[in-house]
CSV table of C-alpha atoms in Angstrom, one decimal:
chain,number,residue,atom,x,y,z
A,1,UNK,CA,35.2,109.1,-66.7
A,2,UNK,CA,33.9,109.2,-63.0
A,3,UNK,CA,30.8,108.6,-61.5
A,4,UNK,CA,29.5,111.7,-59.6
A,5,UNK,CA,28.0,109.7,-57.2
A,6,UNK,CA,31.0,108.0,-56.2
A,7,UNK,CA,33.5,109.8,-54.0
A,8,UNK,CA,37.0,109.6,-54.6
A,9,UNK,CA,39.5,109.1,-51.6
A,10,UNK,CA,42.7,108.2,-53.0
A,11,UNK,CA,44.8,109.8,-55.9
A,12,UNK,CA,47.2,107.1,-57.8
A,13,UNK,CA,50.0,108.5,-59.8
A,14,UNK,CA,50.8,105.4,-61.8
A,15,UNK,CA,48.7,102.9,-64.0
A,16,UNK,CA,51.4,100.2,-64.3
A,17,UNK,CA,51.4,96.8,-63.0
A,18,UNK,CA,53.2,97.3,-59.6
A,19,UNK,CA,50.4,99.6,-57.9
A,20,UNK,CA,47.6,97.7,-59.4
A,21,UNK,CA,49.2,94.4,-58.0
A,22,UNK,CA,50.3,95.8,-54.7
A,23,UNK,CA,48.3,98.7,-53.6
A,24,UNK,CA,44.9,98.0,-54.8
A,25,UNK,CA,44.6,94.7,-53.3
A,26,UNK,CA,45.2,96.4,-49.7
A,27,UNK,CA,42.5,98.7,-50.5
A,28,UNK,CA,40.3,96.1,-51.8
A,29,UNK,CA,40.8,94.2,-48.4
A,30,UNK,CA,40.0,97.2,-46.4
A,31,UNK,CA,37.0,98.1,-48.3
A,32,UNK,CA,35.7,94.7,-47.7
A,33,UNK,CA,35.6,95.0,-43.9
A,34,UNK,CA,35.0,98.9,-43.7
A,35,UNK,CA,33.6,102.0,-45.6
A,36,UNK,CA,34.8,101.5,-49.1
A,37,UNK,CA,37.9,103.7,-50.2
A,38,UNK,CA,37.9,104.6,-53.9
A,39,UNK,CA,40.7,105.4,-56.2
A,40,UNK,CA,41.2,107.6,-59.2
A,41,UNK,CA,44.2,106.6,-61.1
A,42,UNK,CA,46.3,109.2,-63.0
A,43,UNK,CA,48.4,108.5,-66.3
A,44,UNK,CA,51.1,110.8,-66.7
A,45,UNK,CA,53.1,108.9,-69.4
A,46,UNK,CA,52.4,107.7,-72.7
A,47,UNK,CA,50.6,104.6,-72.9
A,48,UNK,CA,47.0,103.1,-73.3
A,49,UNK,CA,46.6,101.4,-70.1
A,50,UNK,CA,44.0,104.0,-68.9
A,51,UNK,CA,42.0,103.8,-72.0
A,52,UNK,CA,41.9,99.9,-71.6
A,53,UNK,CA,40.8,100.2,-67.9
A,54,UNK,CA,38.1,102.7,-68.7
A,55,UNK,CA,36.5,100.2,-71.2
A,56,UNK,CA,36.6,97.7,-68.4
A,57,UNK,CA,35.1,100.1,-66.0
A,58,UNK,CA,38.3,100.2,-64.0
A,59,UNK,CA,37.9,96.8,-63.0
A,60,UNK,CA,40.3,93.8,-63.4
A,61,UNK,CA,41.4,90.3,-62.0
A,62,UNK,CA,44.5,89.8,-59.7
A,63,UNK,CA,46.0,86.3,-60.3
A,64,UNK,CA,48.2,85.5,-57.1
A,65,UNK,CA,50.2,82.4,-57.6
A,66,UNK,CA,53.4,80.8,-56.0
A,67,UNK,CA,54.6,79.0,-53.1
A,68,UNK,CA,53.4,79.6,-49.5
A,69,UNK,CA,54.1,77.8,-46.5
A,70,UNK,CA,55.6,75.1,-48.7
A,71,UNK,CA,52.3,74.8,-50.9
A,72,UNK,CA,51.6,75.8,-54.3
A,73,UNK,CA,48.6,78.4,-54.5
A,74,UNK,CA,46.7,79.8,-57.3
A,75,UNK,CA,44.0,82.5,-56.3
A,76,UNK,CA,41.9,84.9,-58.3
A,77,UNK,CA,40.4,88.3,-57.2
A,78,UNK,CA,38.4,90.7,-58.8
A,79,UNK,CA,39.7,94.4,-58.1
A,80,UNK,CA,37.0,97.0,-58.0
A,81,UNK,CA,38.2,100.0,-55.9
A,82,UNK,CA,39.3,101.9,-59.0
A,83,UNK,CA,36.3,104.3,-59.7
A,84,UNK,CA,37.8,106.8,-62.2
A,85,UNK,CA,41.0,107.6,-64.0
A,86,UNK,CA,42.4,111.0,-65.3
A,87,UNK,CA,45.4,111.7,-68.0
A,88,UNK,CA,47.7,114.4,-67.4
A,89,UNK,CA,48.3,117.1,-68.6
A,90,UNK,CA,45.2,116.9,-70.6
A,91,UNK,CA,42.9,116.6,-67.4
A,92,UNK,CA,44.7,119.0,-65.3
A,93,UNK,CA,41.5,120.9,-64.5
A,94,UNK,CA,39.9,117.6,-62.9
A,95,UNK,CA,43.1,117.0,-61.3
A,96,UNK,CA,42.9,120.2,-59.5
A,97,UNK,CA,39.3,119.8,-58.6
A,98,UNK,CA,40.1,116.9,-56.4
A,99,UNK,CA,42.3,119.4,-54.4
A,100,UNK,CA,39.2,121.1,-53.3
A,101,UNK,CA,37.4,117.9,-52.0
A,102,UNK,CA,37.9,117.4,-48.3
A,103,UNK,CA,37.4,113.5,-48.8
A,104,UNK,CA,40.3,113.0,-51.1
A,105,UNK,CA,43.1,112.4,-48.4
A,106,UNK,CA,45.8,110.4,-49.9
A,107,UNK,CA,48.2,110.4,-52.9
A,108,UNK,CA,50.1,107.3,-53.6
A,109,UNK,CA,52.6,107.1,-56.5
A,110,UNK,CA,55.1,104.9,-58.3
A,111,UNK,CA,56.4,107.2,-60.9
A,112,UNK,CA,59.9,105.3,-60.8
A,113,UNK,CA,63.2,106.5,-59.9
A,114,UNK,CA,63.3,108.7,-63.1
A,115,UNK,CA,60.2,110.4,-62.1
A,116,UNK,CA,61.0,111.3,-58.6
A,117,UNK,CA,63.6,114.0,-59.6
A,118,UNK,CA,64.1,117.6,-59.3
A,119,UNK,CA,63.3,119.8,-62.6
A,120,UNK,CA,63.2,123.2,-62.8
A,121,UNK,CA,59.9,124.4,-64.1
A,122,UNK,CA,58.6,127.4,-66.0
A,123,UNK,CA,56.2,130.1,-64.5
A,124,UNK,CA,53.7,128.8,-61.6
A,125,UNK,CA,50.7,129.4,-64.0
A,126,UNK,CA,52.1,126.8,-66.5
A,127,UNK,CA,51.3,123.3,-65.6
A,128,UNK,CA,54.4,121.7,-64.3
A,129,UNK,CA,56.0,118.9,-66.2
A,130,UNK,CA,57.5,117.0,-63.2
A,131,UNK,CA,55.9,114.8,-60.7
A,132,UNK,CA,56.8,117.0,-57.7
A,133,UNK,CA,55.9,120.3,-59.5
A,134,UNK,CA,52.5,118.9,-59.9
A,135,UNK,CA,52.2,118.0,-56.3
A,136,UNK,CA,53.4,121.3,-55.3
A,137,UNK,CA,50.7,123.0,-57.6
A,138,UNK,CA,48.0,120.6,-56.6
A,139,UNK,CA,49.0,121.2,-52.8
A,140,UNK,CA,48.7,125.0,-53.2
A,141,UNK,CA,45.2,124.9,-54.6
A,142,UNK,CA,44.5,122.4,-51.6
A,143,UNK,CA,46.0,125.4,-49.3
A,144,UNK,CA,43.8,127.9,-50.9
A,145,UNK,CA,40.6,126.1,-50.7
A,146,UNK,CA,40.9,123.6,-47.8
A,147,UNK,CA,43.5,125.1,-45.4
A,148,UNK,CA,42.1,122.7,-42.5
A,149,UNK,CA,42.4,119.5,-44.4
A,150,UNK,CA,45.0,116.9,-43.9
A,151,UNK,CA,46.9,115.4,-47.0
A,152,UNK,CA,48.8,112.2,-46.9
A,153,UNK,CA,51.4,111.4,-49.4
A,154,UNK,CA,52.9,107.8,-49.9
A,155,UNK,CA,55.4,107.7,-52.6
A,156,UNK,CA,56.6,104.1,-53.5
A,157,UNK,CA,59.4,104.9,-55.7
A,158,UNK,CA,62.4,102.8,-54.9
A,159,UNK,CA,64.5,105.7,-53.5
A,160,UNK,CA,65.8,106.0,-49.6
A,161,UNK,CA,63.9,108.6,-48.0
A,162,UNK,CA,61.2,108.9,-50.6
A,163,UNK,CA,59.0,110.7,-48.7
A,164,UNK,CA,61.3,113.3,-47.3
A,165,UNK,CA,62.9,113.5,-51.0
A,166,UNK,CA,59.4,114.4,-52.3
A,167,UNK,CA,58.7,117.0,-49.6
A,168,UNK,CA,62.1,118.5,-50.3
A,169,UNK,CA,61.3,119.0,-54.0
A,170,UNK,CA,57.9,120.4,-53.2
A,171,UNK,CA,59.3,122.9,-50.7
A,172,UNK,CA,62.0,123.6,-53.4
A,173,UNK,CA,59.4,124.4,-55.9
A,174,UNK,CA,57.4,126.7,-53.7
A,175,UNK,CA,60.5,128.8,-52.9
A,176,UNK,CA,61.3,128.6,-56.7
A,177,UNK,CA,57.8,129.9,-57.6
A,178,UNK,CA,58.1,132.6,-54.8
A,179,UNK,CA,54.7,131.0,-53.2
A,180,UNK,CA,53.9,132.6,-49.7
A,181,UNK,CA,55.7,131.5,-46.8
A,182,UNK,CA,52.3,130.7,-45.2
A,183,UNK,CA,52.2,127.9,-47.8
A,184,UNK,CA,55.3,126.3,-46.7
A,185,UNK,CA,54.4,126.6,-43.1
A,186,UNK,CA,51.1,124.8,-44.0
A,187,UNK,CA,52.8,122.1,-45.6
A,188,UNK,CA,54.7,121.4,-42.6
A,189,UNK,CA,51.6,121.2,-40.5
A,190,UNK,CA,49.1,119.8,-42.8
A,191,UNK,CA,50.8,117.6,-45.2
A,192,UNK,CA,52.3,114.3,-44.2
A,193,UNK,CA,55.0,112.9,-46.3
A,194,UNK,CA,55.8,109.3,-45.3
A,195,UNK,CA,59.0,107.3,-46.4
A,196,UNK,CA,58.0,103.8,-47.8
A,197,UNK,CA,59.6,100.5,-48.9
A,198,UNK,CA,57.4,98.3,-51.0
A,199,UNK,CA,58.2,94.8,-51.9
A,200,UNK,CA,56.3,92.5,-54.1
A,201,UNK,CA,57.2,91.0,-57.5
A,202,UNK,CA,54.5,91.9,-60.0
A,203,UNK,CA,55.3,90.5,-63.7
A,204,UNK,CA,52.0,91.7,-65.0
A,205,UNK,CA,49.8,89.9,-67.4
A,206,UNK,CA,50.3,86.0,-66.9
A,207,UNK,CA,50.7,85.3,-70.6
A,208,UNK,CA,52.6,82.2,-69.8
A,209,UNK,CA,49.7,80.5,-68.4
A,210,UNK,CA,47.4,79.6,-71.1
A,211,UNK,CA,45.0,77.7,-68.8
A,212,UNK,CA,43.9,80.8,-66.8
A,213,UNK,CA,40.7,82.2,-68.2
A,214,UNK,CA,39.5,85.4,-66.5
A,215,UNK,CA,36.5,86.7,-68.6
A,216,UNK,CA,39.0,87.8,-71.5
A,217,UNK,CA,40.4,90.6,-69.0
A,218,UNK,CA,43.5,91.5,-70.8
A,219,UNK,CA,44.7,93.7,-67.9
A,220,UNK,CA,44.9,90.8,-65.3
A,221,UNK,CA,47.8,91.2,-63.0
A,222,UNK,CA,49.7,88.4,-61.7
A,223,UNK,CA,51.5,88.7,-58.5
A,224,UNK,CA,53.6,86.6,-56.1
A,225,UNK,CA,52.0,85.6,-52.6
A,226,UNK,CA,54.7,87.5,-50.8
A,227,UNK,CA,53.8,91.2,-50.2
A,228,UNK,CA,55.6,93.5,-47.6
A,229,UNK,CA,55.2,97.2,-47.1
A,230,UNK,CA,57.2,99.0,-44.5
A,231,UNK,CA,56.1,102.7,-43.4
A,232,UNK,CA,58.5,105.1,-41.6
A,233,UNK,CA,56.5,106.6,-38.5
A,234,UNK,CA,57.2,107.3,-35.1
A,235,UNK,CA,53.5,106.5,-34.1
A,236,UNK,CA,51.0,104.1,-35.6
A,237,UNK,CA,49.3,106.9,-37.3
A,238,UNK,CA,46.1,104.7,-37.9
A,239,UNK,CA,44.0,107.9,-38.2
A,240,UNK,CA,46.2,108.8,-41.1
A,241,UNK,CA,46.6,105.3,-42.7
A,242,UNK,CA,43.4,103.2,-41.6
A,243,UNK,CA,44.1,100.6,-44.3
A,244,UNK,CA,47.3,99.5,-43.0
A,245,UNK,CA,45.9,98.4,-39.3
A,246,UNK,CA,45.3,94.6,-38.8
A,247,UNK,CA,47.3,93.7,-42.2
A,248,UNK,CA,50.0,91.5,-41.7
A,249,UNK,CA,51.9,92.4,-44.8
A,250,UNK,CA,52.4,96.1,-43.3
A,251,UNK,CA,54.7,97.3,-40.9
A,252,UNK,CA,55.1,100.5,-39.3
A,253,UNK,CA,58.4,101.1,-37.9
A,254,UNK,CA,60.4,104.3,-36.7
A,255,UNK,CA,63.3,103.6,-39.1
A,256,UNK,CA,62.8,101.7,-42.3
A,257,UNK,CA,66.2,102.5,-44.0
A,258,UNK,CA,67.4,99.1,-43.3
A,259,UNK,CA,64.5,97.4,-45.2
A,260,UNK,CA,65.0,99.7,-47.9
A,261,UNK,CA,68.7,99.2,-48.4
A,262,UNK,CA,68.5,95.5,-48.0
A,263,UNK,CA,65.6,95.2,-50.6
A,264,UNK,CA,67.1,97.7,-53.2
A,265,UNK,CA,70.6,96.3,-53.2
A,266,UNK,CA,69.6,92.6,-53.3
A,267,UNK,CA,66.2,92.2,-54.8
A,268,UNK,CA,66.3,95.0,-57.3
A,269,UNK,CA,70.2,95.0,-57.7
A,270,UNK,CA,69.9,91.7,-59.1
A,271,UNK,CA,66.9,92.5,-61.1
A,272,UNK,CA,68.8,95.2,-62.8
A,273,UNK,CA,72.0,93.2,-63.3
A,274,UNK,CA,70.3,90.2,-64.7
A,275,UNK,CA,68.2,92.4,-67.1
A,276,UNK,CA,71.4,94.3,-68.3
A,277,UNK,CA,73.1,90.7,-69.0
A,278,UNK,CA,70.4,88.9,-70.5
A,279,UNK,CA,69.3,91.7,-72.9
A,280,UNK,CA,72.8,92.6,-74.1
A,281,UNK,CA,73.6,88.7,-74.6
A,282,UNK,CA,70.3,87.7,-75.8
A,283,UNK,CA,70.1,85.0,-72.9
A,284,UNK,CA,66.5,84.7,-71.6
A,285,UNK,CA,63.2,86.5,-71.7
A,286,UNK,CA,62.3,86.0,-67.9
A,287,UNK,CA,63.8,86.0,-64.5
A,288,UNK,CA,62.7,82.4,-63.8
A,289,UNK,CA,64.5,81.3,-67.0
A,290,UNK,CA,67.7,83.0,-65.8
A,291,UNK,CA,67.7,81.8,-62.4
A,292,UNK,CA,66.6,78.3,-63.6
A,293,UNK,CA,70.0,78.0,-65.6
A,294,UNK,CA,72.7,76.5,-63.0
A,295,UNK,CA,75.8,78.6,-64.2
A,296,UNK,CA,73.6,81.9,-64.2
A,297,UNK,CA,72.2,81.2,-60.9
A,298,UNK,CA,75.9,80.7,-59.5
A,299,UNK,CA,76.8,84.1,-61.5
A,300,UNK,CA,74.1,85.7,-59.2
A,301,UNK,CA,75.0,83.9,-56.0
A,302,UNK,CA,78.6,85.3,-56.6
A,303,UNK,CA,77.4,88.6,-57.2
A,304,UNK,CA,75.7,88.7,-54.1
A,305,UNK,CA,78.1,87.0,-51.8
A,306,UNK,CA,81.5,88.7,-53.3
A,307,UNK,CA,80.1,92.3,-54.1
A,308,UNK,CA,76.6,93.1,-52.8
A,309,UNK,CA,76.4,91.5,-49.4
A,310,UNK,CA,79.8,93.0,-48.2
A,311,UNK,CA,78.2,96.7,-48.8
A,312,UNK,CA,75.3,96.0,-46.2
A,313,UNK,CA,75.8,96.9,-42.6
A,314,UNK,CA,73.9,93.8,-41.5
A,315,UNK,CA,74.6,90.6,-40.0
A,316,UNK,CA,76.1,88.5,-42.7
A,317,UNK,CA,74.4,85.3,-42.1
A,318,UNK,CA,70.9,86.7,-41.8
A,319,UNK,CA,71.5,88.8,-45.1
A,320,UNK,CA,72.9,85.9,-46.9
A,321,UNK,CA,69.7,83.8,-45.9
A,322,UNK,CA,67.5,86.8,-47.0
A,323,UNK,CA,69.3,86.7,-50.4
A,324,UNK,CA,68.6,83.1,-50.9
A,325,UNK,CA,64.8,83.7,-50.1
A,326,UNK,CA,65.0,86.5,-52.8
A,327,UNK,CA,66.6,83.9,-55.3
A,328,UNK,CA,63.8,81.2,-54.3
A,329,UNK,CA,61.0,84.1,-55.1
A,330,UNK,CA,62.9,84.8,-58.6
A,331,UNK,CA,62.4,80.9,-59.3
A,332,UNK,CA,58.8,81.0,-58.6
A,333,UNK,CA,57.7,78.4,-61.4
A,334,UNK,CA,54.4,80.6,-61.9
A,335,UNK,CA,56.3,83.7,-62.8
A,336,UNK,CA,57.0,84.9,-66.4
A,337,UNK,CA,58.7,88.3,-65.0
A,338,UNK,CA,60.1,89.7,-68.2
A,339,UNK,CA,63.3,91.5,-68.6
A,340,UNK,CA,61.5,93.8,-71.1
A,341,UNK,CA,59.3,94.8,-68.4
A,342,UNK,CA,62.3,95.5,-65.9
A,343,UNK,CA,64.2,97.3,-68.4
A,344,UNK,CA,62.0,100.3,-68.2
A,345,UNK,CA,64.3,103.2,-66.9
A,346,UNK,CA,67.3,100.8,-66.6
A,347,UNK,CA,69.9,103.9,-66.7
A,348,UNK,CA,68.6,105.5,-63.5
A,349,UNK,CA,67.7,102.2,-61.9
A,350,UNK,CA,71.3,101.3,-62.2
A,351,UNK,CA,72.6,104.5,-60.6
A,352,UNK,CA,70.4,104.2,-57.6
A,353,UNK,CA,70.8,100.3,-57.3
A,354,UNK,CA,74.0,99.2,-58.3
A,355,UNK,CA,76.4,102.3,-58.5
A,356,UNK,CA,76.7,102.5,-54.8
A,357,UNK,CA,78.2,99.1,-54.9
A,358,UNK,CA,81.0,100.4,-57.4
A,359,UNK,CA,81.6,103.2,-55.0
A,360,UNK,CA,81.7,101.3,-51.9
A,361,UNK,CA,84.4,98.9,-53.4
A,362,UNK,CA,86.3,101.7,-54.8
A,363,UNK,CA,86.2,103.7,-51.6
A,364,UNK,CA,87.4,100.7,-49.5
A,365,UNK,CA,89.8,98.8,-51.4
A,366,UNK,CA,90.4,101.0,-54.5
A,367,UNK,CA,89.5,98.0,-56.7
A,368,UNK,CA,86.3,97.7,-59.0
A,369,UNK,CA,83.9,95.1,-58.3
A,370,UNK,CA,84.3,93.0,-61.5
A,371,UNK,CA,80.8,91.5,-61.7
A,372,UNK,CA,79.0,94.8,-60.9
A,373,UNK,CA,81.1,96.6,-63.4
A,374,UNK,CA,80.4,94.1,-66.0
A,375,UNK,CA,76.7,94.5,-65.3
A,376,UNK,CA,77.1,98.4,-65.9
A,377,UNK,CA,78.9,97.7,-69.1
A,378,UNK,CA,76.3,95.3,-70.5
A,379,UNK,CA,73.8,98.2,-69.9
A,380,UNK,CA,76.0,100.7,-71.5
A,381,UNK,CA,76.8,98.4,-74.4
A,382,UNK,CA,73.1,98.0,-75.1
A,383,UNK,CA,72.6,101.5,-75.1
A,384,UNK,CA,75.3,102.1,-77.6
A,385,UNK,CA,75.1,99.1,-79.9
A,386,UNK,CA,71.5,98.1,-79.7
A,387,UNK,CA,69.4,101.7,-79.1
A,388,UNK,CA,66.2,99.9,-80.3
A,389,UNK,CA,66.2,98.0,-77.2
A,390,UNK,CA,66.4,101.2,-74.9
A,391,UNK,CA,63.3,101.9,-72.9
A,392,UNK,CA,64.3,104.9,-71.1
A,393,UNK,CA,63.8,108.8,-70.8
A,394,UNK,CA,64.0,110.8,-74.1
A,395,UNK,CA,67.0,112.7,-72.5
A,396,UNK,CA,68.7,109.4,-71.9
A,397,UNK,CA,68.0,108.4,-75.5
A,398,UNK,CA,69.2,111.6,-76.9
A,399,UNK,CA,72.4,111.7,-74.8
A,400,UNK,CA,73.5,108.2,-76.3
A,401,UNK,CA,72.4,109.2,-79.8
A,402,UNK,CA,74.6,112.0,-79.8
A,403,UNK,CA,77.8,110.3,-78.7
A,404,UNK,CA,80.4,110.9,-81.6
A,405,UNK,CA,80.0,108.5,-84.5
A,406,UNK,CA,83.7,108.2,-85.2
A,407,UNK,CA,84.7,107.0,-81.6
A,408,UNK,CA,85.5,103.7,-80.7
A,409,UNK,CA,83.3,101.7,-78.3
A,410,UNK,CA,85.8,102.2,-75.7
A,411,UNK,CA,86.1,105.7,-76.1
A,412,UNK,CA,82.4,106.0,-76.0
A,413,UNK,CA,82.2,103.9,-72.7
A,414,UNK,CA,85.0,105.9,-71.3
A,415,UNK,CA,83.2,109.1,-72.1
A,416,UNK,CA,79.9,107.9,-70.6
A,417,UNK,CA,81.5,106.6,-67.2
A,418,UNK,CA,83.2,109.9,-66.8
A,419,UNK,CA,80.1,112.1,-67.6
A,420,UNK,CA,77.3,110.1,-66.1
A,421,UNK,CA,79.0,108.1,-63.5
A,422,UNK,CA,82.1,110.1,-62.3
A,423,UNK,CA,84.1,106.8,-63.1
A,424,UNK,CA,87.8,107.1,-64.5
A,425,UNK,CA,88.3,104.6,-67.2
A,426,UNK,CA,91.5,102.4,-66.8
A,427,UNK,CA,92.8,99.1,-68.0
A,428,UNK,CA,90.5,97.3,-65.3
A,429,UNK,CA,87.5,98.5,-67.4
A,430,UNK,CA,89.5,97.6,-70.5
A,431,UNK,CA,89.9,94.0,-69.4
A,432,UNK,CA,85.9,93.7,-68.4
A,433,UNK,CA,85.0,94.8,-72.0
A,434,UNK,CA,87.2,92.1,-73.4
A,435,UNK,CA,85.4,89.5,-71.1
A,436,UNK,CA,82.2,90.8,-72.3
A,437,UNK,CA,83.3,90.7,-76.1
A,438,UNK,CA,84.6,87.1,-75.6
A,439,UNK,CA,81.1,86.0,-74.0
A,440,UNK,CA,79.4,87.7,-77.2
A,441,UNK,CA,81.4,85.9,-79.7
């Protein structure tokens, strides 16, 4: 529900922990010193977070805990900048109403790598299923009602050039639906798609900290002190992005590919690898537990130094130092970042985060990087042998459920590698499977 007397300025696609722990504190900080900005949060997936938020008047606590400048810190902050929420496709009329309100200027999203994809849609008159399709339809309403208003889009999905990618999909939808050329020209003039790189570990509810009492708030979001946002722009553009000015955790740079590539390969790549290994072998529930195991920490260091860092075109010593800072963040004693949460949409995450590592080594040496390959097989074996642990898109679940029952595990793995990853099965992969099977005994 929305208070009719409270204007909405920002539409946020994503009710999950990350944006609530990353973006909302930024808006809260800005609103404290300036005219408040209000958010409408949009839920477009299954779940009941929106319902829970509504019962709490869209307010919740942020719990920041960790090591900062060598000292342990624990702070709480009440987040009050969300003023309404809608669920799609049910509330599509309300969604399109926002397109006709000039005070609504920003759309931020975190629909994950699985959500920022191309999907061929049906007729324009039918509400789109894909995120990019819905943005295209919303912008067309904006075009017809408020052609002089600017719109700023800030996709935070962990994909290179995410802003340009979203714009590409929106224009492709416009062409597919046969929308007027004037609409596409208007997008180029009035709609600003920024590339973004976001970095903060947000494990969600601090379930391991029994001493923390926050008025019974079950939507409390725990975050680490570290927070970094890089936005790609040739100019400061503070008139388009007023909430980034004077915020030390936000950088506007003419090129952010280096920030993005380094973070996705190292931080997110390690998250995906550790999750695959830990879930398949039933090792640990959280990242900090995993990294706290000396032998497992050394495995991650070997993965980084031998297979991931050599793929990055940056200074080696600086990159190694950055990777060790990431490991220290993983070991945050206040964090209980659950592999269960990280495992959501793990299939597409592996493709964007770690598949490039395999491809790099195959192209440069003709050899399969053993540790990364093992991570991929941990994931695939989980999907094949333990379908109850899959937290992924329905089409991915369906694909694995339809693999021939009579085929051996190696035959299934060979088929998936070929069809989904364009990788040819050979004796090297057989050896990796044998190593995993010995670990699992």
